[in-house]
Amino acid sequence: MADQKPLQNGPGAGDSLQEEIWLLGQPPLRRYLDFVSDIVVDGARADVAALTDEWRAANDYYHELEQLESGIADKVECRELPPSCVSLAKEVAADTHYRHTFNRVPVSFGMVELDKLIAFQLHVSCNFIRDLVAELGPNPSVEALFRFCLPIERSNAPVQTQRVGSKRYVFRSDSTDFRFHDAVLLQPDQIRDYHSFGPLAGVVGLVVGFGSNYLNAIRVGDRLLLNNGYHRACALRQLGVTHAPCIIQTATLMDELELIAKPLIADDPDFYFNTARPPLLKDFFDPNIAKVYPVHKRVRMIEVNFEVRDYVLSE
């Protein structure tokens, strides 16, 4: 097996250049080809046959790893939190975002081994990882490491909001964690600093925001799948950290997995939790699998539309 190497800048990399690292060899091939064609700089002119050969070579390499590292995901280490982090974990558990996110299956805190975490996300931003490495710095304290992985206070990415029609709004952000939350019915006493031409009866809110942003994993049997926090996990490994504070959700039934995992995972659980050698976080540092591409900058856009109908009914 080839030596593991840290993520590095690609040729001519700079602050203005967006770079993304992809794990090759994982199906479907079409997804990889579409990524190169649509997102990679000058990717539309790429040699599709060469890309396919490269992907096939990585796929063959994964078959070799199935023999060399069979069952490696079953040996992931999970240590108890250091004593100095126990009180910090209690603070996280009391946080509103935590209580609304991790309220469906048994949950625990632990120090998870990064290398053997199963990876369902096949790409990460090199730029974001470098920023996180610079933010945390070398030799962080245990407490700083905990706050980095499980932050209660956080600074969110800027959001641009624009009304583009009488019943249509667009929200834009550079953050990959930007998302639609929910539609919620609010009472008049929950609304502040809004004045209308008459008394309020109720307000329907279409909520847009960010995720809880906690490093968390899903445990099924002896395996741990990284559910959120890929960039932080890669940044930590880049800094030489082997174990990281993590929230762990345990699923024992398929119905539970469907509640807490993304559809990609819930639709094919055997691939992640039963195969001999699934994709692992350490694969992002293996040059036989990982490839860095210059990519066009992308933003996440959420468009919200609503419709109003006014009826008079006979009862």
PDB file of N, CA and C in Angstrom, residues 62 65-74 270-279:
ATOM      1  N   TYR A  62      -9.025  -0.083  -4.679  1.00  0.00           N
ATOM      2  CA  TYR A  62      -9.944  -0.378  -3.575  1.00  0.00           C
ATOM      3  C   TYR A  62     -10.134  -1.889  -3.411  1.00  0.00           C
ATOM      4  N   LEU A  65      -7.327  -3.067  -1.469  1.00  0.00           N
ATOM      5  CA  LEU A  65      -7.495  -2.721  -0.056  1.00  0.00           C
ATOM      6  C   LEU A  65      -8.476  -3.652   0.642  1.00  0.00           C
ATOM      7  N   GLU A  66      -9.434  -4.181  -0.104  1.00  0.00           N
ATOM      8  CA  GLU A  66     -10.372  -5.136   0.487  1.00  0.00           C
ATOM      9  C   GLU A  66      -9.645  -6.375   0.997  1.00  0.00           C
ATOM     10  N   GLN A  67      -8.520  -6.702   0.368  1.00  0.00           N
ATOM     11  CA  GLN A  67      -7.725  -7.841   0.827  1.00  0.00           C
ATOM     12  C   GLN A  67      -6.732  -7.424   1.916  1.00  0.00           C
ATOM     13  N   LEU A  68      -6.087  -6.274   1.697  1.00  0.00           N
ATOM     14  CA  LEU A  68      -5.049  -5.837   2.627  1.00  0.00           C
ATOM     15  C   LEU A  68      -5.616  -5.303   3.941  1.00  0.00           C
ATOM     16  N   GLU A  69      -6.794  -4.686   3.875  1.00  0.00           N
ATOM     17  CA  GLU A  69      -7.363  -4.033   5.056  1.00  0.00           C
ATOM     18  C   GLU A  69      -8.783  -4.524   5.341  1.00  0.00           C
ATOM     19  N   SER A  70      -9.020  -5.777   5.080  1.00  0.00           N
ATOM     20  CA  SER A  70     -10.350  -6.339   5.322  1.00  0.00           C
ATOM     21  C   SER A  70     -10.730  -6.201   6.800  1.00  0.00           C
ATOM     22  N   GLY A  71     -11.903  -5.650   7.053  1.00  0.00           N
ATOM     23  CA  GLY A  71     -12.379  -5.499   8.420  1.00  0.00           C
ATOM     24  C   GLY A  71     -11.790  -4.346   9.193  1.00  0.00           C
ATOM     25  N   ILE A  72     -11.028  -3.475   8.536  1.00  0.00           N
ATOM     26  CA  ILE A  72     -10.372  -2.377   9.251  1.00  0.00           C
ATOM     27  C   ILE A  72     -11.382  -1.441   9.896  1.00  0.00           C
ATOM     28  N   ALA A  73     -12.540  -1.259   9.246  1.00  0.00           N
ATOM     29  CA  ALA A  73     -13.548  -0.348   9.796  1.00  0.00           C
ATOM     30  C   ALA A  73     -14.152  -0.878  11.091  1.00  0.00           C
ATOM     31  N   ASP A  74     -14.055  -2.184  11.308  1.00  0.00           N
ATOM     32  CA  ASP A  74     -14.584  -2.774  12.542  1.00  0.00           C
ATOM     33  C   ASP A  74     -13.652  -2.562  13.733  1.00  0.00           C
ATOM     34  N   ASP A 270     -25.678  -1.662   3.692  1.00  0.00           N
ATOM     35  CA  ASP A 270     -24.725  -2.769   3.612  1.00  0.00           C
ATOM     36  C   ASP A 270     -23.379  -2.311   3.073  1.00  0.00           C
ATOM     37  N   PHE A 271     -23.390  -1.372   2.133  1.00  0.00           N
ATOM     38  CA  PHE A 271     -22.135  -0.901   1.549  1.00  0.00           C
ATOM     39  C   PHE A 271     -21.239  -0.284   2.619  1.00  0.00           C
ATOM     40  N   TYR A 272     -21.822   0.461   3.520  1.00  0.00           N
ATOM     41  CA  TYR A 272     -21.032   1.160   4.534  1.00  0.00           C
ATOM     42  C   TYR A 272     -20.751   0.308   5.769  1.00  0.00           C
ATOM     43  N   PHE A 273     -21.675  -0.535   6.153  1.00  0.00           N
ATOM     44  CA  PHE A 273     -21.562  -1.213   7.440  1.00  0.00           C
ATOM     45  C   PHE A 273     -21.286  -2.710   7.347  1.00  0.00           C
ATOM     46  N   ASN A 274     -21.249  -3.272   6.128  1.00  0.00           N
ATOM     47  CA  ASN A 274     -21.013  -4.712   6.004  1.00  0.00           C
ATOM     48  C   ASN A 274     -19.902  -5.085   5.026  1.00  0.00           C
ATOM     49  N   THR A 275     -19.526  -4.196   4.117  1.00  0.00           N
ATOM     50  CA  THR A 275     -18.471  -4.541   3.168  1.00  0.00           C
ATOM     51  C   THR A 275     -17.122  -4.629   3.876  1.00  0.00           C
ATOM     52  N   ALA A 276     -16.194  -5.370   3.250  1.00  0.00           N
ATOM     53  CA  ALA A 276     -14.902  -5.633   3.885  1.00  0.00           C
ATOM     54  C   ALA A 276     -14.090  -4.368   4.113  1.00  0.00           C
ATOM     55  N   ARG A 277     -14.176  -3.435   3.136  1.00  0.00           N
ATOM     56  CA  ARG A 277     -13.334  -2.244   3.252  1.00  0.00           C
ATOM     57  C   ARG A 277     -14.046  -1.046   2.594  1.00  0.00           C
ATOM     58  N   PRO A 278     -14.916  -0.363   3.343  1.00  0.00           N
ATOM     59  CA  PRO A 278     -15.591   0.815   2.800  1.00  0.00           C
ATOM     60  C   PRO A 278     -14.625   1.995   2.693  1.00  0.00           C
ATOM     61  N   PRO A 279     -15.006   3.071   2.020  1.00  0.00           N
ATOM     62  CA  PRO A 279     -14.167   4.278   2.000  1.00  0.00           C
ATOM     63  C   PRO A 279     -13.967   4.803   3.420  1.00  0.00           C
TER      64      PRO A 279
END
